[in-house]
CSV table of C-alpha atoms in Angstrom, one decimal:
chain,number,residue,atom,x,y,z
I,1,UNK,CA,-84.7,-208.4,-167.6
I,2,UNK,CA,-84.5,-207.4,-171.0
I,3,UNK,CA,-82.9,-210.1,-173.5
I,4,UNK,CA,-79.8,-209.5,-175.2
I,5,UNK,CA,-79.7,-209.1,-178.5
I,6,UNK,CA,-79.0,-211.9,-180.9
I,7,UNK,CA,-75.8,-211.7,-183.1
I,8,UNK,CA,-76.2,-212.6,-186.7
I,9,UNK,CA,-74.1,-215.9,-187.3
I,10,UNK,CA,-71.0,-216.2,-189.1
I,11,UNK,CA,-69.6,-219.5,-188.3
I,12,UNK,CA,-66.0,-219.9,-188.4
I,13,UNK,CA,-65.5,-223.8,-189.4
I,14,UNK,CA,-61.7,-223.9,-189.9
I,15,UNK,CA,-59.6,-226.0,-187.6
I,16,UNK,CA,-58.9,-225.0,-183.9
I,17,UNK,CA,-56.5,-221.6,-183.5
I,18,UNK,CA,-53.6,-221.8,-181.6
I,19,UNK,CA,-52.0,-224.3,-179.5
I,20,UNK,CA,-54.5,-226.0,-176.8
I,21,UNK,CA,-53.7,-224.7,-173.7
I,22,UNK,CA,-56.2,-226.8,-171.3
I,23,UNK,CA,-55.4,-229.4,-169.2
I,24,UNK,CA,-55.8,-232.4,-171.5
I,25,UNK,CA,-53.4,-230.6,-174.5
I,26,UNK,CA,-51.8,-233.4,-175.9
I,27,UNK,CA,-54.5,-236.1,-175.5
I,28,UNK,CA,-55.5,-238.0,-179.1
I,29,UNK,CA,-59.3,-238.5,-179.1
I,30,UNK,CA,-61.1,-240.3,-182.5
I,31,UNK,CA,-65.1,-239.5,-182.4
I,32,UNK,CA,-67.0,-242.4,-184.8
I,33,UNK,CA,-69.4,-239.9,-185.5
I,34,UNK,CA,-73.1,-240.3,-183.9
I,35,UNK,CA,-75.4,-238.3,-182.2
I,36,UNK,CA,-76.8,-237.1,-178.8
I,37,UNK,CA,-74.3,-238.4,-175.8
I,38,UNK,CA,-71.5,-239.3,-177.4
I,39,UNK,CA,-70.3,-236.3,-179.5
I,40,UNK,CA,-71.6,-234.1,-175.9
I,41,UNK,CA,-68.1,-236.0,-174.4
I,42,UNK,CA,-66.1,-235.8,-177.2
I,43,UNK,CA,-66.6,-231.9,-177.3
I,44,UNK,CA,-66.5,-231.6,-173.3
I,45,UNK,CA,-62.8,-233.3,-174.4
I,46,UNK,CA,-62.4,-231.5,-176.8
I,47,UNK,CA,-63.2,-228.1,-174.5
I,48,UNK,CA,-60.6,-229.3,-172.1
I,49,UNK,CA,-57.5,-228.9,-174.6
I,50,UNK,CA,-57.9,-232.9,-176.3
I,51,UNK,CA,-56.9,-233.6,-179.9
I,52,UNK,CA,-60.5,-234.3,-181.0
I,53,UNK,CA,-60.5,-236.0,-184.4
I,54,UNK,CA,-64.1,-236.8,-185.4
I,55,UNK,CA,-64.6,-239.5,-188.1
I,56,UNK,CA,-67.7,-238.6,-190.4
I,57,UNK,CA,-69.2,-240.6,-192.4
I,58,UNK,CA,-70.8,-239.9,-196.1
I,59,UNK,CA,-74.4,-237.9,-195.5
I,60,UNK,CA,-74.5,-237.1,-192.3
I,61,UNK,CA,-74.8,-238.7,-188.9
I,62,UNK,CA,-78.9,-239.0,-188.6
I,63,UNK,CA,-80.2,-236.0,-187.5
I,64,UNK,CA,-80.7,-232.9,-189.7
I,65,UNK,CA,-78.8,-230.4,-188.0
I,66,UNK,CA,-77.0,-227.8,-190.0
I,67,UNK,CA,-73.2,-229.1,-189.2
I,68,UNK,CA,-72.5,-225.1,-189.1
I,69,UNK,CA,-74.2,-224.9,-186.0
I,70,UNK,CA,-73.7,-227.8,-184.2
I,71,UNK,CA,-71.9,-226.9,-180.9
I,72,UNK,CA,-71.2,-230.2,-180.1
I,73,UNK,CA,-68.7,-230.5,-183.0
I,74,UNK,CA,-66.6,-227.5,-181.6
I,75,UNK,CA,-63.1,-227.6,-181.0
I,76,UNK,CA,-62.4,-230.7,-183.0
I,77,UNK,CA,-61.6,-231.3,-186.2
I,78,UNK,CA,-63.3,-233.7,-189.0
I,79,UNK,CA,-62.0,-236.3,-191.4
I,80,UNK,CA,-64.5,-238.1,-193.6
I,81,UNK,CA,-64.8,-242.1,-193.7
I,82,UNK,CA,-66.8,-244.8,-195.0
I,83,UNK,CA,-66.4,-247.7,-192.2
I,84,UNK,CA,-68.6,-250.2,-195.0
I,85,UNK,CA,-66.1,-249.2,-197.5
I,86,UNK,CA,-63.1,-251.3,-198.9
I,87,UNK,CA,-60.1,-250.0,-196.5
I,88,UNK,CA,-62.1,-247.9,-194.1
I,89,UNK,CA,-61.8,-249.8,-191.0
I,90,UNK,CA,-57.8,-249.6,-191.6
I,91,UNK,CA,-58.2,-245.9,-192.1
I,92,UNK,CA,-59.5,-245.6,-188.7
I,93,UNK,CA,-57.3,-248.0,-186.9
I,94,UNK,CA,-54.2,-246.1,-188.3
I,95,UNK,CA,-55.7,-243.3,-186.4
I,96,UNK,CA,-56.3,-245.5,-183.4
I,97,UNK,CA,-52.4,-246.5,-183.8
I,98,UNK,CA,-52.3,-243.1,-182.7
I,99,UNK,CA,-54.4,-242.0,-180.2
I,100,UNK,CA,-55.4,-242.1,-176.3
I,101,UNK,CA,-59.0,-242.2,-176.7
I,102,UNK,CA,-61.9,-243.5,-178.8
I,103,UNK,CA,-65.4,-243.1,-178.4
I,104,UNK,CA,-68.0,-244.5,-180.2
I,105,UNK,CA,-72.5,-244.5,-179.8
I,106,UNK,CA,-73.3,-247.3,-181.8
I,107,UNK,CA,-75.8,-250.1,-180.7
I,108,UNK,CA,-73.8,-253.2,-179.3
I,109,UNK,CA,-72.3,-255.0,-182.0
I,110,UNK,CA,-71.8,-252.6,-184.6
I,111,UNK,CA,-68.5,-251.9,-184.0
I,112,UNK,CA,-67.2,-255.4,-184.2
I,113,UNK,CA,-69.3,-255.5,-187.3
I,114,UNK,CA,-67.5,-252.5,-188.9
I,115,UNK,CA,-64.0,-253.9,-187.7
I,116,UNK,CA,-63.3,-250.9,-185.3
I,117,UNK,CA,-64.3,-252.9,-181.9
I,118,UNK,CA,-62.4,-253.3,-179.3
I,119,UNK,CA,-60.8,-256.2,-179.5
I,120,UNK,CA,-59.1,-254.9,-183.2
I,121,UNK,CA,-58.9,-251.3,-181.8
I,122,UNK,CA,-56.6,-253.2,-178.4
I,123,UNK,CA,-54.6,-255.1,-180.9
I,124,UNK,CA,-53.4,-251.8,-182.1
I,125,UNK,CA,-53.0,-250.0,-179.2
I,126,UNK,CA,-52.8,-251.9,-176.1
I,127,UNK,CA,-53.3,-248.7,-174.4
I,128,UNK,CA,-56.5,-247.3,-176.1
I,129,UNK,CA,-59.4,-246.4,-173.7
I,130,UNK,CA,-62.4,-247.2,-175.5
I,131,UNK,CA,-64.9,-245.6,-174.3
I,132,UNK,CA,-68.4,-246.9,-175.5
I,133,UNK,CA,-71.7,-244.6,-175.0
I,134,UNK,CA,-75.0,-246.1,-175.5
I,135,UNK,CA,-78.4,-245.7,-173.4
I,136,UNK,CA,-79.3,-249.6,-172.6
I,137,UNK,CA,-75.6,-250.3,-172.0
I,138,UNK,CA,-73.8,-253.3,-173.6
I,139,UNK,CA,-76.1,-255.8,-172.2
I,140,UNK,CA,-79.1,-257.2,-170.7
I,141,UNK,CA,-82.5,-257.6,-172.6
I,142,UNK,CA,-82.9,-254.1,-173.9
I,143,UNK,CA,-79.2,-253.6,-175.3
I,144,UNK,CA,-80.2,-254.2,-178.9
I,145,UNK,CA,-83.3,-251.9,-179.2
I,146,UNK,CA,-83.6,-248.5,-180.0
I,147,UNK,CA,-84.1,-245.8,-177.9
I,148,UNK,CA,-84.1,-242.2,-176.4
I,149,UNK,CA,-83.0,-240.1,-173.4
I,150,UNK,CA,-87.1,-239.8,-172.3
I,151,UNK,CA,-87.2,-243.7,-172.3
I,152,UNK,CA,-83.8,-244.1,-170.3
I,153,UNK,CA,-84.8,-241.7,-167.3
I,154,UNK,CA,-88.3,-243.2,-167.6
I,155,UNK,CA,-86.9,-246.6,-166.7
I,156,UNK,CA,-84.7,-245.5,-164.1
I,157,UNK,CA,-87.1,-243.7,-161.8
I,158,UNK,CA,-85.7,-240.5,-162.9
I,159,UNK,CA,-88.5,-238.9,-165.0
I,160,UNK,CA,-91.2,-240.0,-161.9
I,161,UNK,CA,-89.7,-237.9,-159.5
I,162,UNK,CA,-90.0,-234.9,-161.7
I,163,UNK,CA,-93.6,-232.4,-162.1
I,164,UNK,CA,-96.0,-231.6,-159.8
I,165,UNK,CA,-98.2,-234.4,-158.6
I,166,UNK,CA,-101.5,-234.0,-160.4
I,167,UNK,CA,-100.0,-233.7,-163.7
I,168,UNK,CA,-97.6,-236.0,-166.2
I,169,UNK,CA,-93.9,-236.2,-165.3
I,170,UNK,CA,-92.4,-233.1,-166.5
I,171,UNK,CA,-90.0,-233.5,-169.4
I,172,UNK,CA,-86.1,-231.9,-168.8
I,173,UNK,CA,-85.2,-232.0,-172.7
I,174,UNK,CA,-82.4,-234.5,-173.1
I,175,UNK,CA,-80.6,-232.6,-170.2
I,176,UNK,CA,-81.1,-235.4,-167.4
I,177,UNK,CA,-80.4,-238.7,-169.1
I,178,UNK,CA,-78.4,-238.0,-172.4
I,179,UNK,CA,-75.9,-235.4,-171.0
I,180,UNK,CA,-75.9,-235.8,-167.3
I,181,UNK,CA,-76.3,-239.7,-167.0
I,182,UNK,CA,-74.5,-240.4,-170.0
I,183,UNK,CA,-72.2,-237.9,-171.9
I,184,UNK,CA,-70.6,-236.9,-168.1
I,185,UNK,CA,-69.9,-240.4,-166.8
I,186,UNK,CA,-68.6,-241.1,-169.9
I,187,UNK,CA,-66.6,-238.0,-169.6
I,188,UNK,CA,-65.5,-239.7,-165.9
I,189,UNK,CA,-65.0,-242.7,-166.9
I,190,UNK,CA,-62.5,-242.3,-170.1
I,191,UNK,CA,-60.8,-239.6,-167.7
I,192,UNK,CA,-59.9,-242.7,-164.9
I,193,UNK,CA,-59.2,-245.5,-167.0
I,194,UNK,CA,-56.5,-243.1,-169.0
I,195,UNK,CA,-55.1,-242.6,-165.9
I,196,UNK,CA,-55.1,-246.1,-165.3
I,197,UNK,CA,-53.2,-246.8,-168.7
I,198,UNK,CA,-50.6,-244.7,-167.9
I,199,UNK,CA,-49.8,-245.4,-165.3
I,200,UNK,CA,-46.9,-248.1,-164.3
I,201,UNK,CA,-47.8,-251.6,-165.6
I,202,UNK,CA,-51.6,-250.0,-166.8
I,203,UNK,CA,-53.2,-250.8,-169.9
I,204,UNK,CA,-56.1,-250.1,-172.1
I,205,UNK,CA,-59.7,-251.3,-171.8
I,206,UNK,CA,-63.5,-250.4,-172.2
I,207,UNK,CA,-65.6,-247.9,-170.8
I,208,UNK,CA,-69.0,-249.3,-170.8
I,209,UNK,CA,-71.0,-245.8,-170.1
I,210,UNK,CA,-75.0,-246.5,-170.3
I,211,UNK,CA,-77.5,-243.3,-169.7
I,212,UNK,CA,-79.7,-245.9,-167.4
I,213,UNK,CA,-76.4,-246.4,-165.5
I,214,UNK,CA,-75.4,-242.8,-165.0
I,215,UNK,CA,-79.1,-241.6,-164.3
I,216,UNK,CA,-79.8,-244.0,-161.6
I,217,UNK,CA,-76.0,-243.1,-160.1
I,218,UNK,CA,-77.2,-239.4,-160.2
I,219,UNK,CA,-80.6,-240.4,-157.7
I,220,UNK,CA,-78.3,-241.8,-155.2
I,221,UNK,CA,-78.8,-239.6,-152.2
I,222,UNK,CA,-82.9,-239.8,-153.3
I,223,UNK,CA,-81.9,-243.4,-152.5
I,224,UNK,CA,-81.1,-243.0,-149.1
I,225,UNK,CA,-83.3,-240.6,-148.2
I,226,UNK,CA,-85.6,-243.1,-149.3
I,227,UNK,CA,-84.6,-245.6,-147.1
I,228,UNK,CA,-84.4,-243.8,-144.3
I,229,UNK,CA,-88.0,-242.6,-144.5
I,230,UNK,CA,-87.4,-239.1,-145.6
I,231,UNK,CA,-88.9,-239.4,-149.3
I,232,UNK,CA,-92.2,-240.4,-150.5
I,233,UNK,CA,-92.2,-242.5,-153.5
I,234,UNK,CA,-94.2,-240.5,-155.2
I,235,UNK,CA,-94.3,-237.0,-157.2
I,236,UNK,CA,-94.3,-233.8,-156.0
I,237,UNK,CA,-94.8,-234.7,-152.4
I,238,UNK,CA,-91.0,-234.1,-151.2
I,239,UNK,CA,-88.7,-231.1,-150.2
I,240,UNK,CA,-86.7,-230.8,-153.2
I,241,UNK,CA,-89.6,-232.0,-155.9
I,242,UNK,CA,-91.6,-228.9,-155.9
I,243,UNK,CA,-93.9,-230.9,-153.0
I,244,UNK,CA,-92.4,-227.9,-150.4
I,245,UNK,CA,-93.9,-224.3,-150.9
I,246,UNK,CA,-90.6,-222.7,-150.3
I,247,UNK,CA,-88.8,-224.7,-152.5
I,248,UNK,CA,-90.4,-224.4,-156.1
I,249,UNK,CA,-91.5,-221.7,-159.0
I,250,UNK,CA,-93.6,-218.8,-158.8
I,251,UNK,CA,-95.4,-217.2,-161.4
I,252,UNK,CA,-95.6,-213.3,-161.3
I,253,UNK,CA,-98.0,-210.5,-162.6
I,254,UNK,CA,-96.2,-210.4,-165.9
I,255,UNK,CA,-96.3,-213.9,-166.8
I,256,UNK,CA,-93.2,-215.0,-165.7
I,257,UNK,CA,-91.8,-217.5,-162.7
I,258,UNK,CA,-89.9,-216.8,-159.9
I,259,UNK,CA,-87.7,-220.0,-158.5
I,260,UNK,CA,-87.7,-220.1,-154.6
I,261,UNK,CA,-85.5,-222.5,-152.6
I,262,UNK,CA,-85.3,-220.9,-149.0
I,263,UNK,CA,-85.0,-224.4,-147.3
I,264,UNK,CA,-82.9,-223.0,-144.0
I,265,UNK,CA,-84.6,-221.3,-141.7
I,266,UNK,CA,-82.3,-218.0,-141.7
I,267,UNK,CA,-83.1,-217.9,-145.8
I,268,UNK,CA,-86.4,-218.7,-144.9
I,269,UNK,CA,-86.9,-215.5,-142.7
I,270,UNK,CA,-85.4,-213.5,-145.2
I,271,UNK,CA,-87.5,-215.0,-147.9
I,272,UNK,CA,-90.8,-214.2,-146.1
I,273,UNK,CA,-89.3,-210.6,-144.9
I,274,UNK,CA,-88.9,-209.6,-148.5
I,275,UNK,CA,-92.0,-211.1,-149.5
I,276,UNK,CA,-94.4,-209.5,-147.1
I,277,UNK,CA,-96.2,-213.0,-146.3
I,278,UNK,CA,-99.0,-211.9,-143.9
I,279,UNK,CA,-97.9,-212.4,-139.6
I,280,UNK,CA,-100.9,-214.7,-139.9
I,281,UNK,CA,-99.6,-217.4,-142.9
I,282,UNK,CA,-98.6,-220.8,-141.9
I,283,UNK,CA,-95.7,-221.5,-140.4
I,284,UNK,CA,-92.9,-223.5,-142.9
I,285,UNK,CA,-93.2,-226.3,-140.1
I,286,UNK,CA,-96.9,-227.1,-140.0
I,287,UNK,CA,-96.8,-229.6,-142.8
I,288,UNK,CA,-100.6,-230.0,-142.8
I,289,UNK,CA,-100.9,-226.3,-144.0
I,290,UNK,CA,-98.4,-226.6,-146.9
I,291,UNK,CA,-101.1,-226.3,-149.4
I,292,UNK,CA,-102.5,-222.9,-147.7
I,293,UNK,CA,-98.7,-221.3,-147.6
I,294,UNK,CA,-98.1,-222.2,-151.0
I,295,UNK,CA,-101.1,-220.2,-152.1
I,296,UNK,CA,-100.2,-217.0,-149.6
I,297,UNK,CA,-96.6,-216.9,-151.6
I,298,UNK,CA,-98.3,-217.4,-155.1
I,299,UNK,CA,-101.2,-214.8,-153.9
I,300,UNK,CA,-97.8,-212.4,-153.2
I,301,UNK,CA,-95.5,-213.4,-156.5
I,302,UNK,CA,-98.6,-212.5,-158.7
I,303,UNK,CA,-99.1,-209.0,-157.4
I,304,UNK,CA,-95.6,-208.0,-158.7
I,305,UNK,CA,-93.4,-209.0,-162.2
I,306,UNK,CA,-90.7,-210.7,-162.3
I,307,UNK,CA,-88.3,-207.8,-162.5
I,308,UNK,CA,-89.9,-206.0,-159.7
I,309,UNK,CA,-89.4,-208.9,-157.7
I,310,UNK,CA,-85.5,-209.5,-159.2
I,311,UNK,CA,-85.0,-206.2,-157.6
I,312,UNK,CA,-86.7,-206.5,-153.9
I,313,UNK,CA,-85.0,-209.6,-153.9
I,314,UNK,CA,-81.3,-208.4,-155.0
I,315,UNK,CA,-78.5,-209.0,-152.9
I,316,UNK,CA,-80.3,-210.7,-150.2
I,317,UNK,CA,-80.2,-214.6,-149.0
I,318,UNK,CA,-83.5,-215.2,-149.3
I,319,UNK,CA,-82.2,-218.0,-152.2
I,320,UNK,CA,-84.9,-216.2,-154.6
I,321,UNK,CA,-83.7,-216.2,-158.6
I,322,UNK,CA,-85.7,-215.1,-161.7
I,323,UNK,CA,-86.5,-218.2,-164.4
I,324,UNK,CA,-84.8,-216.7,-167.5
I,325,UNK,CA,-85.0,-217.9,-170.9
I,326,UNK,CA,-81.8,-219.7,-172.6
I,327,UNK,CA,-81.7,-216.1,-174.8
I,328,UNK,CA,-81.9,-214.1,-171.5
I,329,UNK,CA,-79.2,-216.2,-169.4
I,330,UNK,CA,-76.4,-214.8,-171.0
I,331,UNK,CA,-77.1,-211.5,-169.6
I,332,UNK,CA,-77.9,-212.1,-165.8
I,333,UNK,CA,-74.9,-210.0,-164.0
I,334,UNK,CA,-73.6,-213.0,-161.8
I,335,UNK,CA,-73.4,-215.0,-165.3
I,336,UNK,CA,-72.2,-211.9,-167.6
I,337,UNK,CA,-69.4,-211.2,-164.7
I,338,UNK,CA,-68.0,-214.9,-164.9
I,339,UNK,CA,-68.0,-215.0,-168.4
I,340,UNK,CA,-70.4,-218.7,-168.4
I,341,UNK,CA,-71.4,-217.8,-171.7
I,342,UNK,CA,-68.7,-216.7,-174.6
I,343,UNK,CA,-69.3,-215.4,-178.4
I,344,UNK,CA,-67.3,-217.2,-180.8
I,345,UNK,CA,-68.2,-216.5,-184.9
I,346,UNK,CA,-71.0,-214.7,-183.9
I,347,UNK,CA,-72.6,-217.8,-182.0
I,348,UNK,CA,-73.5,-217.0,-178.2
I,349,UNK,CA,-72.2,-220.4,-176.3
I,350,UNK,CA,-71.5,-221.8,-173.0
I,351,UNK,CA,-68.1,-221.5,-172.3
I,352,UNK,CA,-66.0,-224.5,-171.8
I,353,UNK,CA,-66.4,-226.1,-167.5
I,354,UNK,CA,-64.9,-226.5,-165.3
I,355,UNK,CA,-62.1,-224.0,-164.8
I,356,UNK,CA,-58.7,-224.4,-164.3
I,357,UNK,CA,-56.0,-222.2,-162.8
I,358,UNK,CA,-53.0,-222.6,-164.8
I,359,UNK,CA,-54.4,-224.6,-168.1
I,360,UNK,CA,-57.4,-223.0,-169.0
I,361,UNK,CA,-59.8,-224.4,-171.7
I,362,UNK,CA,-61.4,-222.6,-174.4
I,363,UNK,CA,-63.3,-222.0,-177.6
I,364,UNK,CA,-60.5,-222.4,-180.5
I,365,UNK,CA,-62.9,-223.5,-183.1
I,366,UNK,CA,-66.2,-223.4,-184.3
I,367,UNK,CA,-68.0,-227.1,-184.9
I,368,UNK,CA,-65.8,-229.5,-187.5
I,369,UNK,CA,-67.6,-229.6,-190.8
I,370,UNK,CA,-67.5,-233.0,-192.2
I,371,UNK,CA,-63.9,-234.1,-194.0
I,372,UNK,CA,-62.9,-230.4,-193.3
I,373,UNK,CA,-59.3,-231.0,-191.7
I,374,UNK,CA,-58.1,-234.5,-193.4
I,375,UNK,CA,-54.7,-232.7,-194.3
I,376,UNK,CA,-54.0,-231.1,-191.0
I,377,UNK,CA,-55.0,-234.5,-189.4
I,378,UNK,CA,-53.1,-236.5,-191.5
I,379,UNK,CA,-50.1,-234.1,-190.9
I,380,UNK,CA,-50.0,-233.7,-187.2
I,381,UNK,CA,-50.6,-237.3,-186.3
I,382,UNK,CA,-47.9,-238.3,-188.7
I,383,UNK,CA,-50.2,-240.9,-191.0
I,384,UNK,CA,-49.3,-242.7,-193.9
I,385,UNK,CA,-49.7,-241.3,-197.3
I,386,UNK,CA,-53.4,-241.4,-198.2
I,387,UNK,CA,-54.0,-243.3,-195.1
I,388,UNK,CA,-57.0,-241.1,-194.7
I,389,UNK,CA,-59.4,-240.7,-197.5
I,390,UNK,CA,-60.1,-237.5,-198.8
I,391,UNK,CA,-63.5,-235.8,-199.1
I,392,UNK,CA,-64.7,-237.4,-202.2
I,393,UNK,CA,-68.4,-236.5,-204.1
I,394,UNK,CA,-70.2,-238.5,-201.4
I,395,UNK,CA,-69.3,-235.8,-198.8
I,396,UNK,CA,-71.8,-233.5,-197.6
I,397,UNK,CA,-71.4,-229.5,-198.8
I,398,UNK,CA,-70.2,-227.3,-195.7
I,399,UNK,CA,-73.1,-225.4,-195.9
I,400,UNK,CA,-73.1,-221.2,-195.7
I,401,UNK,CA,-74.3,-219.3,-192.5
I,402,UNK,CA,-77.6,-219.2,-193.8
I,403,UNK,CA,-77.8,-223.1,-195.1
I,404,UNK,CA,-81.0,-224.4,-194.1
């Protein structure tokens, strides 16, 4: 498959177009700006029609990423505080006055310590979900240190199970812990407990969200199978770890991988059909000849590239797919025809999931550049008079489409 070709940027930073048509339209969401899990939710929110107003603080949030091109910061708009400044906490709770949600990523106790916890944040609002993301969680002995997604899965049994068995535990970026453990049960649990607050007699509270929570959660079934005898502790030795020579990647003359997962035996027949594995190859059953019919499919995958095999494989169910890169995903046909990818400013982006039926998220904005919207904020959520600090000298430049 031939990439698609790569647009030349031109970031559109200005607030989000339009009226929010998505399911949460009318939600009020304050971001305390961080990194990682956190703004992930807030955006996700933000994707699903939610008022997303991110507070910024002077230089930046940690990491050096070009605020231009941070995705995560789409949809939303940005107004810039100092939380250690005289007034800044009240800046933030007048926005609090006003909204459904908060989320914040600091380490426990940071919060309090700025004066936007949640005991001063519920004193406002008595029917704020505060939702808290962090990887250790809120307790326990590691809550205070530092730490990062690769740590969090390590922990939790997660990053074990992943990588073929002679070799270290393969790495999933930050895709596993960070985003899957954290950012989405975060996502879950803001979404219940505001349906808990308002509801009849409901109320407020905090949404303790902690990647080691949510990336153990996501190994329940492992769990079981576990317990029941029908998973080895151990890496690359099971069905769905790569352990099973129909369920794992092949590479092909050109380089490239192939991904098989023909676990039932109908897809299986299919699979070995279209692959013109010899009469005489084991048989998926004899589990003490694995290792000899995972080198008959490899022998086969590497006498062909990856498109050849694409096509002999097309439209069958032999549950065959080619590996692409993140530049060449946008293009497969099943992804082009659903539209799971969308150009906004020139930037090629997943589109906003799930889908709805009659509200329908979508890309309004590009990301929020820091202190960008404290007028339209400050308008539309009906604040006091300089209530929210403008963009003084301290704020960061919103940099050009080329800005380093």
């Amino acid at each position: 498959m031939t990439p698609p070709p790569i647009p030349t940027p031109t970031p559109d930073n200005g607030p989000p177009t339009g009226p929010s048509t998505g399911p949460l339209a009318g939600v009020r969401v304050v971001e305390l700006a961080g990194i990682g899990p956190g703004p992930f939710a807030a955006m996700v929110l933000a994707d699903l029609g939610a008022d997303v107003v991110r507070v910024d603080r002077p230089g930046g949030a940690g990491l050096a990423i070009d605020p231009a091109y941070d995705l995560t910061n789409r949809n939303k708009r940005s107004v810039l505080i100092d939380l250690k400044a005289d007034g800044g906490a009240g800046a933030v709770l007048d926005l609090v006055e006003r909204a459904d949600v908060l989320i914040e990523g600091y380490r426990p106790g940071v919060a309090e310590r700025l004066g936007v916890g949640p005991d001063a944040c519920l004193a406002r609002n008595p029917r704020l979900v505060y939702g808290r993301m962090t990887g250790w969680g809120q307790d326990g002995p590691l809550a205070d240190r530092a730490g990062h997604d690769i740590g969090y899965i390590a922990v939790t049994g997660t990053l074990g199970m992943i990588g073929r068995a002679e070799e270290a535990p393969a790495v999933p970026a930050n895709l596993v812990g960070d985003y899957a453990g954290g950012s989405l049960y975060l996502v879950i649990g803001v979404l219940a407990a505001l349906q808990h607050a308002r509801a009849e007699g409901g109320s407020g509270q905090v949404v303790d969200a902690a990647v080691v929570d949510g990336a153990a959660h996501l190994a329940t079934m492992i769990h079981g199978m576990m317990a029941a005898g029908g998973w080895q502790d151990r890496r690359g030795a099971n069905l769905l770890d790569g352990g099973c020579p129909f369920y794992g990647c092949y590479e092909t003359a050109d380089g490239q991988y192939m991904a098989v997962g023909a676990l039932e035996q109908r897809f299986y027949n299919e699979f070995v059909r279209l692959l013109g594995l010899p009469d005489d190859a084991p048989a998926r059953k004899e589990f003490d000849r694995w290792d000899e019919l995972r080198a008959a499919v490899a022998a086969r995958f590497k006498q062909r590239t990856r498109a050849e095999w694409t096509e002999v494989f097309e439209g069958s169910d032999a549950c065959v797919a080619p590996v692409l890169s993140l530049r060449e995903a946008p293009a497969h046909p099943q992804l082009a025809a659903r539209g799971t990818f969308v150009e906004h400013a020139g930037i090629t982006q997943p589109a906003p999931a799930p889908r709805f039926s009659a509200t329908p998220g979508a890309v309004r904005s590009g990301p929020a550049l820091p202190g960008a919207d404290t007028e339209s904020v400050a308008r539309d959520w009906g604040l006091p008079a300089h209530s929210v600090p403008a963009a003084g000298p301290e704020a960061p430049e919103a940099p050009g489409p080329t800005a380093g």
